[in-house]
Tab-separated table of C-alpha atoms in Angstrom:
chain	number	residue	atom	x	y	z
A	25	MET	CA	-17.096	-6.217	6.063
A	26	GLY	CA	-16.664	-9.758	4.782
A	27	ARG	CA	-19.229	-12.278	3.651
A	28	ALA	CA	-18.539	-14.468	6.701
A	29	VAL	CA	-19.476	-11.608	9.035
A	30	LEU	CA	-22.646	-10.956	7.053
A	31	GLY	CA	-23.436	-14.662	7.341
A	32	LEU	CA	-22.988	-14.433	11.113
A	33	ASP	CA	-25.268	-11.353	11.162
A	34	ARG	CA	-27.924	-13.308	9.294
A	35	ILE	CA	-27.741	-16.333	11.610
A	36	ALA	CA	-27.875	-14.122	14.726
A	37	ALA	CA	-30.799	-12.102	13.321
A	38	LEU	CA	-32.605	-15.319	12.402
A	39	ILE	CA	-32.189	-16.801	15.898
A	40	VAL	CA	-33.114	-13.572	17.736
A	41	GLY	CA	-36.009	-12.955	15.339
A	42	PHE	CA	-37.376	-16.463	15.785
A	43	VAL	CA	-37.134	-16.225	19.591
A	44	LEU	CA	-38.888	-12.807	19.588
A	45	LEU	CA	-41.577	-14.124	17.241
A	46	VAL	CA	-42.346	-17.136	19.440
A	47	VAL	CA	-42.146	-15.182	22.733
A	48	GLY	CA	-44.265	-12.318	21.315
A	49	LEU	CA	-46.966	-14.625	19.976
A	50	ALA	CA	-46.978	-16.623	23.212
A	51	ALA	CA	-47.268	-13.428	25.287
A	52	ALA	CA	-50.131	-12.097	23.134
A	53	ALA	CA	-51.942	-15.447	23.315
A	54	TRP	CA	-51.337	-15.607	27.099
A	55	GLY	CA	-52.756	-12.095	27.510
A	56	ALA	CA	-55.822	-13.022	25.424
A	57	ASP	CA	-56.271	-16.248	27.426
A	58	LEU	CA	-55.739	-18.327	24.279
A	59	LEU	CA	-52.450	-19.966	25.242
A	60	THR	CA	-54.205	-22.876	26.998
A	61	ARG	CA	-55.625	-23.988	23.624
A	62	VAL	CA	-52.152	-24.989	22.416
A	63	TRP	CA	-50.575	-25.502	25.862
A	64	PRO	CA	-53.220	-26.839	28.269
A	65	SER	CA	-50.937	-26.592	31.326
A	66	ALA	CA	-49.904	-22.978	30.631
A	67	PRO	CA	-49.386	-21.147	33.965
A	68	GLU	CA	-51.798	-18.414	34.984
A	69	GLN	CA	-48.910	-16.362	36.310
A	70	LEU	CA	-45.137	-16.338	35.863
A	71	ALA	CA	-43.319	-18.682	38.260
A	72	LEU	CA	-39.656	-17.657	38.350
A	73	ARG	CA	-38.805	-18.854	41.863
A	74	THR	CA	-36.368	-21.509	40.568
A	75	ILE	CA	-34.396	-18.908	38.582
A	76	SER	CA	-34.563	-16.515	41.516
A	77	ASN	CA	-33.107	-19.165	43.830
A	78	ALA	CA	-30.218	-19.780	41.428
A	79	PHE	CA	-29.063	-16.157	41.882
A	80	SER	CA	-28.376	-16.840	45.568
A	81	MET	CA	-26.103	-19.824	44.815
A	82	THR	CA	-22.340	-19.437	45.274
A	83	TRP	CA	-21.617	-20.346	41.644
A	84	TRP	CA	-23.826	-17.523	40.314
A	85	SER	CA	-21.192	-14.789	40.613
A	86	TRP	CA	-18.601	-16.934	38.815
A	87	ALA	CA	-21.031	-18.052	36.114
A	88	ALA	CA	-22.257	-14.473	35.524
A	89	GLY	CA	-18.690	-13.160	35.445
A	90	ILE	CA	-17.490	-15.748	32.923
A	91	ALA	CA	-20.629	-15.409	30.766
A	92	GLY	CA	-20.358	-11.595	30.890
A	93	ALA	CA	-16.684	-11.643	29.878
A	94	ILE	CA	-17.416	-14.043	26.988
A	95	CYS	CA	-20.323	-11.876	25.821
A	96	ILE	CA	-18.169	-8.720	25.912
A	97	LEU	CA	-15.267	-10.337	24.038
A	98	LEU	CA	-17.598	-11.826	21.413
A	99	ALA	CA	-19.444	-8.518	20.975
A	100	LEU	CA	-16.190	-6.552	20.582
A	101	TRP	CA	-14.892	-9.041	17.986
A	102	TRP	CA	-18.239	-8.883	16.189
A	103	LEU	CA	-18.201	-5.064	16.136
A	104	LEU	CA	-14.573	-4.898	14.971
A	105	ALA	CA	-15.357	-7.382	12.177
A	106	HIS	CA	-17.775	-4.804	10.745
A	107	LEU	CA	-15.030	-2.206	10.279
A	108	PRO	CA	-14.157	-1.550	6.617
A	109	ARG	CA	-11.343	-3.645	5.160
A	110	ARG	CA	-7.842	-2.255	5.308
A	111	GLY	CA	-5.800	-2.020	2.154
A	112	VAL	CA	-3.107	-4.550	1.282
A	113	GLY	CA	0.556	-3.786	1.931
A	114	THR	CA	3.395	-4.217	-0.554
A	115	LEU	CA	3.023	-6.907	-3.223
A	116	SER	CA	5.693	-9.246	-4.523
A	117	LEU	CA	6.496	-8.889	-8.192
A	118	PRO	CA	7.435	-11.677	-10.604
A	119	GLY	CA	11.195	-12.221	-10.477
A	120	SER	CA	11.450	-12.284	-6.690
A	121	GLY	CA	13.619	-15.129	-5.491
A	122	LYS	CA	16.591	-16.125	-3.348
A	123	ASN	CA	18.727	-13.301	-4.685
A	124	GLY	CA	16.292	-10.587	-3.788
A	125	ARG	CA	12.692	-9.563	-3.543
A	126	LEU	CA	10.965	-7.224	-5.948
A	127	SER	CA	7.964	-5.513	-4.464
A	128	VAL	CA	5.558	-2.725	-5.321
A	129	ASP	CA	3.302	-0.513	-3.239
A	130	PRO	CA	-0.039	-1.066	-5.032
A	131	ALA	CA	-1.679	1.908	-3.333
A	132	GLY	CA	0.873	4.299	-4.838
A	133	ALA	CA	0.489	2.889	-8.336
A	134	ALA	CA	-3.301	2.914	-8.043
A	135	SER	CA	-3.236	6.493	-6.797
A	136	THR	CA	-1.208	7.565	-9.842
A	137	ALA	CA	-3.684	5.717	-12.060
A	138	THR	CA	-6.627	7.555	-10.539
A	139	ASP	CA	-4.801	10.878	-10.979
A	140	VAL	CA	-4.556	10.044	-14.693
A	141	LEU	CA	-8.208	8.985	-14.797
A	142	ALA	CA	-9.280	12.246	-13.132
A	143	GLU	CA	-7.789	14.119	-16.109
A	144	ALA	CA	-10.023	12.309	-18.614
A	145	PRO	CA	-12.846	14.298	-20.246
A	146	GLY	CA	-16.042	14.118	-18.211
A	147	VAL	CA	-14.311	12.817	-15.065
A	148	ARG	CA	-14.435	15.228	-12.131
A	149	SER	CA	-12.443	13.276	-9.550
A	150	ALA	CA	-11.222	9.778	-8.786
A	151	SER	CA	-9.824	7.870	-5.826
A	152	SER	CA	-8.720	4.297	-5.266
A	153	ARG	CA	-7.722	1.650	-2.763
A	154	VAL	CA	-6.314	-1.817	-3.165
A	155	LEU	CA	-7.836	-4.595	-1.066
A	156	ARG	CA	-8.492	-8.296	-0.915
A	157	ASP	CA	-12.122	-9.196	-1.543
A	158	ARG	CA	-13.449	-12.755	-1.818
A	159	GLY	CA	-9.973	-14.078	-2.546
A	160	GLU	CA	-9.257	-11.515	-5.261
A	161	LEU	CA	-6.721	-8.696	-5.267
A	162	VAL	CA	-9.033	-5.831	-6.158
A	163	VAL	CA	-8.154	-2.310	-7.271
A	164	ASP	CA	-11.292	-0.499	-6.140
A	165	VAL	CA	-11.675	2.824	-7.965
A	166	LYS	CA	-14.365	5.409	-7.298
A	167	ALA	CA	-14.734	8.140	-9.886
A	168	THR	CA	-17.185	11.025	-10.038
A	169	ILE	CA	-18.247	12.004	-13.537
A	170	GLU	CA	-20.174	14.986	-14.897
A	171	PRO	CA	-23.911	14.414	-15.544
A	172	SER	CA	-23.253	15.261	-19.198
A	173	ALA	CA	-20.258	12.915	-19.523
A	174	ASP	CA	-20.029	10.544	-22.474
A	175	LEU	CA	-20.038	7.116	-20.831
A	176	ARG	CA	-18.235	5.460	-23.717
A	177	SER	CA	-15.264	7.806	-23.523
A	178	VAL	CA	-15.155	7.409	-19.733
A	179	VAL	CA	-15.114	3.614	-20.145
A	180	GLU	CA	-12.321	3.922	-22.719
A	181	ALA	CA	-10.334	6.001	-20.238
A	182	THR	CA	-10.841	3.458	-17.434
A	183	ASP	CA	-9.810	0.602	-19.740
A	184	GLU	CA	-6.622	2.471	-20.687
A	185	VAL	CA	-5.763	3.349	-17.105
A	186	THR	CA	-6.352	-0.182	-15.768
A	187	ALA	CA	-4.309	-1.631	-18.643
A	188	ASP	CA	-1.371	0.574	-17.652
A	189	LEU	CA	-1.901	-0.235	-13.984
A	190	ALA	CA	-1.940	-3.967	-14.744
A	191	GLN	CA	1.455	-3.574	-16.417
A	192	VAL	CA	2.862	-1.596	-13.486
A	193	LEU	CA	1.624	-4.101	-10.898
A	194	GLY	CA	2.687	-7.070	-13.012
A	195	ARG	CA	0.182	-9.285	-11.252
A	196	ASP	CA	-2.122	-11.595	-13.171
A	197	ASP	CA	-4.396	-11.981	-10.159
A	198	ALA	CA	-5.220	-8.251	-9.938
A	199	ARG	CA	-8.805	-7.294	-10.753
A	200	ALA	CA	-10.471	-3.905	-11.250
A	201	ARG	CA	-13.730	-2.633	-9.869
A	202	ILE	CA	-14.571	0.882	-11.009
A	203	GLN	CA	-17.622	2.471	-9.469
A	204	LEU	CA	-18.717	5.575	-11.345
A	205	GLY	CA	-20.748	8.178	-9.486
A	206	VAL	CA	-22.556	10.982	-11.274
A	207	ALA	CA	-22.293	14.475	-9.776
A	208	ARG	CA	-25.636	15.986	-8.735
A	209	ARG	CA	-25.069	19.055	-10.865
A	210	GLY	CA	-22.820	19.717	-13.815
A	211	ARG	CA	-20.190	22.390	-13.524
A	212	GLN	CA	-18.480	24.667	-16.000
A	213	GLN	CA	-15.398	22.978	-17.394
A	214	SER	CA	-12.680	25.473	-16.565
A	215	ARG	CA	-9.665	23.354	-17.445
A	216	VAL	CA	-8.205	23.586	-20.920
A	217	ARG	CA	-7.592	20.178	-22.383
B	6	MET	CA	-3.005	9.517	-21.392
B	7	SER	CA	-0.954	6.773	-19.750
B	8	LEU	CA	0.914	5.950	-16.604
B	9	ASP	CA	4.665	6.315	-16.841
B	10	THR	CA	5.598	2.673	-17.325
B	11	GLY	CA	8.797	3.360	-19.183
B	12	ARG	CA	7.334	2.464	-22.558
B	13	ASP	CA	5.706	4.271	-25.435
B	14	THR	CA	2.175	2.944	-25.736
B	15	SER	CA	1.466	4.880	-28.920
B	16	GLN	CA	4.097	2.890	-30.788
B	17	SER	CA	3.338	-0.531	-29.389
B	18	THR	CA	1.972	-3.030	-31.872
B	19	SER	CA	-0.879	-4.245	-29.654
B	20	ALA	CA	-2.826	-2.286	-27.057
B	21	PRO	CA	-2.210	-3.415	-23.454
B	22	THR	CA	-4.981	-5.540	-21.977
B	23	PRO	CA	-7.131	-3.845	-19.349
B	24	MET	CA	-7.223	-5.371	-15.896
B	25	ARG	CA	-9.895	-8.054	-15.623
B	26	ALA	CA	-13.141	-7.191	-13.863
B	27	ALA	CA	-13.563	-8.022	-10.168
B	28	THR	CA	-16.751	-9.564	-8.834
B	29	GLN	CA	-19.544	-7.018	-8.726
B	30	LYS	CA	-20.180	-5.508	-5.314
B	31	SER	CA	-23.540	-6.075	-3.677
B	32	GLY	CA	-25.026	-4.012	-0.878
B	33	SER	CA	-25.554	-5.569	2.520
B	34	GLY	CA	-29.032	-4.073	2.975
B	35	PRO	CA	-30.608	-3.727	6.456
B	36	ILE	CA	-28.715	-6.777	7.751
B	37	GLY	CA	-25.544	-4.633	7.631
B	38	VAL	CA	-27.094	-2.428	10.341
B	39	ILE	CA	-28.796	-5.198	12.331
B	40	GLY	CA	-25.502	-7.076	12.849
B	41	PRO	CA	-23.709	-4.218	14.653
B	42	LEU	CA	-26.931	-3.452	16.575
B	43	LEU	CA	-27.106	-7.036	17.866
B	44	ALA	CA	-23.400	-6.838	18.720
B	45	VAL	CA	-24.059	-3.713	20.823
B	46	LEU	CA	-26.953	-5.487	22.592
B	47	LEU	CA	-24.644	-8.448	23.310
B	48	LEU	CA	-22.066	-6.010	24.681
B	49	ALA	CA	-24.721	-4.487	26.974
B	50	LEU	CA	-25.770	-7.962	28.161
B	51	GLY	CA	-22.140	-8.820	28.875
B	52	ALA	CA	-21.660	-5.593	30.840
B	53	LEU	CA	-24.846	-6.312	32.840
B	54	LEU	CA	-23.723	-9.848	33.708
B	55	LEU	CA	-20.218	-8.674	34.638
B	56	ARG	CA	-21.607	-5.903	36.853
B	57	ASP	CA	-23.938	-8.344	38.662
B	58	ALA	CA	-21.042	-10.787	39.106
B	59	LEU	CA	-18.900	-8.083	40.704
B	60	VAL	CA	-21.760	-6.994	42.985
B	61	ALA	CA	-22.422	-10.646	43.967
B	62	ALA	CA	-18.689	-11.119	44.692
B	63	GLY	CA	-18.796	-8.035	46.940
B	64	ALA	CA	-16.418	-6.019	44.739
B	65	PHE	CA	-18.702	-3.016	45.176
B	66	GLN	CA	-21.979	-2.082	46.831
B	67	GLY	CA	-25.323	-2.097	45.069
B	68	ARG	CA	-28.267	-4.225	43.993
B	69	GLN	CA	-27.920	-6.880	41.337
B	70	TRP	CA	-30.058	-5.844	38.375
B	71	LEU	CA	-30.817	-9.251	36.845
B	72	PRO	CA	-32.099	-10.898	40.092
B	73	SER	CA	-34.105	-7.729	40.820
B	74	ALA	CA	-35.755	-7.914	37.376
B	75	VAL	CA	-36.559	-11.623	37.787
B	76	ASP	CA	-38.002	-11.005	41.293
B	77	ALA	CA	-40.182	-8.202	39.908
B	78	LEU	CA	-41.548	-10.488	37.168
B	79	ASP	CA	-42.169	-13.436	39.508
B	80	GLY	CA	-45.919	-13.897	39.973
B	81	PHE	CA	-46.791	-11.595	37.046
B	82	ALA	CA	-50.282	-12.356	35.702
B	83	PRO	CA	-51.471	-11.353	32.205
B	84	VAL	CA	-52.987	-7.869	31.859
B	85	ARG	CA	-54.506	-6.102	28.847
B	86	TRP	CA	-51.303	-4.426	27.603
B	87	VAL	CA	-49.582	-7.797	27.253
B	88	ILE	CA	-51.544	-8.433	24.018
B	89	PRO	CA	-50.338	-5.369	22.023
B	90	ALA	CA	-46.850	-5.652	23.556
B	91	GLY	CA	-46.670	-9.313	22.491
B	92	ILE	CA	-47.845	-8.443	18.971
B	93	VAL	CA	-45.210	-5.702	18.670
B	94	VAL	CA	-42.462	-8.091	19.858
B	95	ALA	CA	-43.704	-10.770	17.418
B	96	LEU	CA	-43.708	-8.253	14.529
B	97	ILE	CA	-40.133	-7.193	15.341
B	98	GLY	CA	-39.185	-10.884	15.376
B	99	LEU	CA	-40.919	-11.490	12.052
B	100	TRP	CA	-39.133	-8.490	10.497
B	101	LEU	CA	-35.775	-9.812	11.761
B	102	VAL	CA	-36.480	-13.270	10.291
B	103	ILE	CA	-37.495	-11.794	6.905
B	104	THR	CA	-34.458	-9.476	6.868
B	105	ALA	CA	-32.133	-12.360	7.721
B	106	LEU	CA	-33.495	-14.468	4.856
B	107	ARG	CA	-33.741	-11.695	2.248
B	108	PRO	CA	-31.066	-11.867	-0.495
B	109	ARG	CA	-28.436	-9.128	-0.668
B	110	SER	CA	-29.529	-6.025	-2.513
B	111	ARG	CA	-27.883	-5.306	-5.842
B	112	LYS	CA	-28.278	-1.790	-7.169
B	113	THR	CA	-25.405	-1.493	-9.608
B	114	LEU	CA	-25.406	-1.932	-13.365
B	115	PRO	CA	-22.323	-2.954	-15.340
B	116	LEU	CA	-21.163	-0.908	-18.303
B	117	ALA	CA	-19.935	-2.524	-21.493
B	118	SER	CA	-16.263	-2.500	-20.576
B	119	ARG	CA	-13.357	-4.891	-20.214
B	120	SER	CA	-12.337	-3.669	-16.778
B	121	GLY	CA	-15.422	-3.887	-14.545
B	122	VAL	CA	-17.067	-0.459	-14.580
B	123	PHE	CA	-20.330	-0.082	-12.653
B	124	LEU	CA	-23.000	2.559	-12.130
B	125	HIS	CA	-25.432	2.739	-9.207
B	126	THR	CA	-29.120	3.014	-10.186
B	127	ARG	CA	-29.148	6.456	-8.502
B	128	ASP	CA	-26.440	7.588	-10.944
B	129	VAL	CA	-28.283	6.082	-13.902
B	130	ALA	CA	-31.228	8.294	-12.912
B	131	ARG	CA	-28.967	11.365	-12.783
B	132	LEU	CA	-27.597	10.636	-16.258
B	133	ALA	CA	-31.135	10.189	-17.567
B	134	SER	CA	-32.243	13.519	-16.076
B	135	SER	CA	-29.220	15.247	-17.565
B	136	ALA	CA	-29.879	13.762	-21.012
B	137	ALA	CA	-33.561	14.707	-20.849
B	138	SER	CA	-32.819	18.257	-19.686
B	139	ALA	CA	-30.559	18.810	-22.705
B	140	VAL	CA	-33.443	18.227	-25.151
B	141	ASP	CA	-34.881	21.397	-26.721
B	142	GLY	CA	-38.249	22.267	-25.199
B	143	VAL	CA	-37.630	20.541	-21.865
B	144	LEU	CA	-37.981	22.878	-18.885
B	145	SER	CA	-36.939	20.409	-16.206
B	146	ALA	CA	-36.533	16.676	-15.757
B	147	SER	CA	-36.257	14.274	-12.846
B	148	SER	CA	-35.757	10.524	-12.921
B	149	THR	CA	-35.928	7.375	-10.861
B	150	ALA	CA	-34.201	4.158	-11.842
B	151	THR	CA	-34.139	0.477	-11.031
B	152	ARG	CA	-31.908	-2.133	-12.655
B	153	LYS	CA	-34.577	-2.731	-15.301
B	154	ARG	CA	-36.393	0.548	-15.783
B	155	VAL	CA	-35.757	4.293	-15.845
B	156	THR	CA	-38.699	6.604	-15.403
B	157	VAL	CA	-38.144	10.190	-16.509
B	158	ALA	CA	-40.659	12.872	-15.502
B	159	VAL	CA	-40.353	15.858	-17.807
B	160	GLN	CA	-41.820	19.356	-17.683
B	161	ALA	CA	-41.885	20.674	-21.232
B	162	THR	CA	-43.149	23.616	-23.258
B	163	ALA	CA	-45.220	21.351	-25.519
B	164	GLU	CA	-45.794	17.630	-25.779
B	165	THR	CA	-45.792	17.132	-29.551
B	166	GLY	CA	-42.856	14.959	-30.575
B	167	LEU	CA	-40.972	15.689	-27.409
B	168	ARG	CA	-41.616	12.322	-25.738
B	169	GLU	CA	-39.800	10.540	-28.580
B	170	SER	CA	-36.926	13.031	-28.487
B	171	VAL	CA	-36.487	12.604	-24.724
B	172	THR	CA	-36.754	8.797	-24.944
B	173	SER	CA	-34.188	8.778	-27.726
B	174	ALA	CA	-31.774	11.084	-25.861
B	175	VAL	CA	-32.004	9.070	-22.627
B	176	THR	CA	-31.680	5.749	-24.464
B	177	GLU	CA	-28.599	7.031	-26.287
B	178	ARG	CA	-27.017	8.304	-23.054
B	179	LEU	CA	-27.527	4.937	-21.344
B	180	SER	CA	-26.517	2.827	-24.331
B	181	ALA	CA	-23.061	2.226	-22.850
B	182	LEU	CA	-24.641	0.038	-20.163
B	183	GLN	CA	-24.297	-3.692	-20.695
B	184	SER	CA	-28.077	-4.173	-20.379
B	185	PRO	CA	-29.657	-0.739	-20.743
B	186	PRO	CA	-32.858	-0.392	-18.714
B	187	ARG	CA	-36.170	0.346	-20.400
B	188	VAL	CA	-36.933	4.068	-20.614
B	189	ASN	CA	-40.356	5.429	-19.642
B	190	VAL	CA	-41.080	9.129	-20.099
B	191	THR	CA	-43.962	10.972	-18.474
B	192	MET	CA	-44.656	14.455	-19.844
B	193	ARG	CA	-46.192	17.483	-18.204
B	194	THR	CA	-46.836	20.724	-20.051
B	195	PRO	CA	-47.615	24.155	-18.506
B	196	LYS	CA	-51.314	23.817	-19.526
B	197	GLU	CA	-51.681	20.733	-17.320
B	198	ASN	CA	-50.252	22.679	-14.342
């Protein structure tokens, strides 16, 4: 989900919220017979005859159909925009030119890196994906560590792994984001290191 | 520990540089749920309009729902329940406005690293509990954490000197964080239970 979509969510929530706030307050004031204080000509009952007459016009079916289709298309686009980002495909490597193109599958390299990270002391498991986020090529790593893990040694391991990954990818614009999660309970370390 | 990059890192004169840190992730908060919810409501509105359009065009039999609803509301005069209903609608609107304007939530803390390593506050709490539990004399420990403070509740055999030991152990465990949160320890001994 991108920042633009979140911005759209905010604007829509602001508009709908403001409309509900005004309509709700007006309805409560109308029910309490206080609306005439701010709106002297407030009606004593709802008069919707004009709207009702519009439904019998010939253009109504067309207008409703077009508006309905637009609403559905907009809503579907809006929903799809909330789906998680997909990973990037192959990346060009320095040296690509007219004579040939050098490329690398970043997901494969990142997966190997996380396999190495998962072997580090205190790290239980690790996974990764490569995506574009806010204009950056981001290697997004999630690693679960033991509750008793030494954070400094885990950080050293992540620094080593991302350094190697940076060399493999050969891209200066690649960035790392490593989210460490701590397991709820520690477990007996069965592997011999 | 290294990826197979076709080089011997142990013999290199300078250590490879870790990948640079990506921008820290921030949570979307409630707006991340409200957006899709509004999209679903828009989809329902679109479906309603399209259905009424098809009924009005004679594509299939039935009553149009929107004109029926407007006809039912025509001539409606305020009754007692309009006041609480209006207040509820206004409160929902106010909540939407506040949610739309609230800044994005940030619940991660960076570790002192060169490659962008982060911990969620929930995981900081787990590390604190683990560190506290490992102190001699502690029967059990539970923690809550924000970005600025960790509160550790400890059940211990005796209180004398233990608060300092627990504070020290938790502080040490969290010292790898770039800005370690302040540690508060609350003690409970069997006598108090």
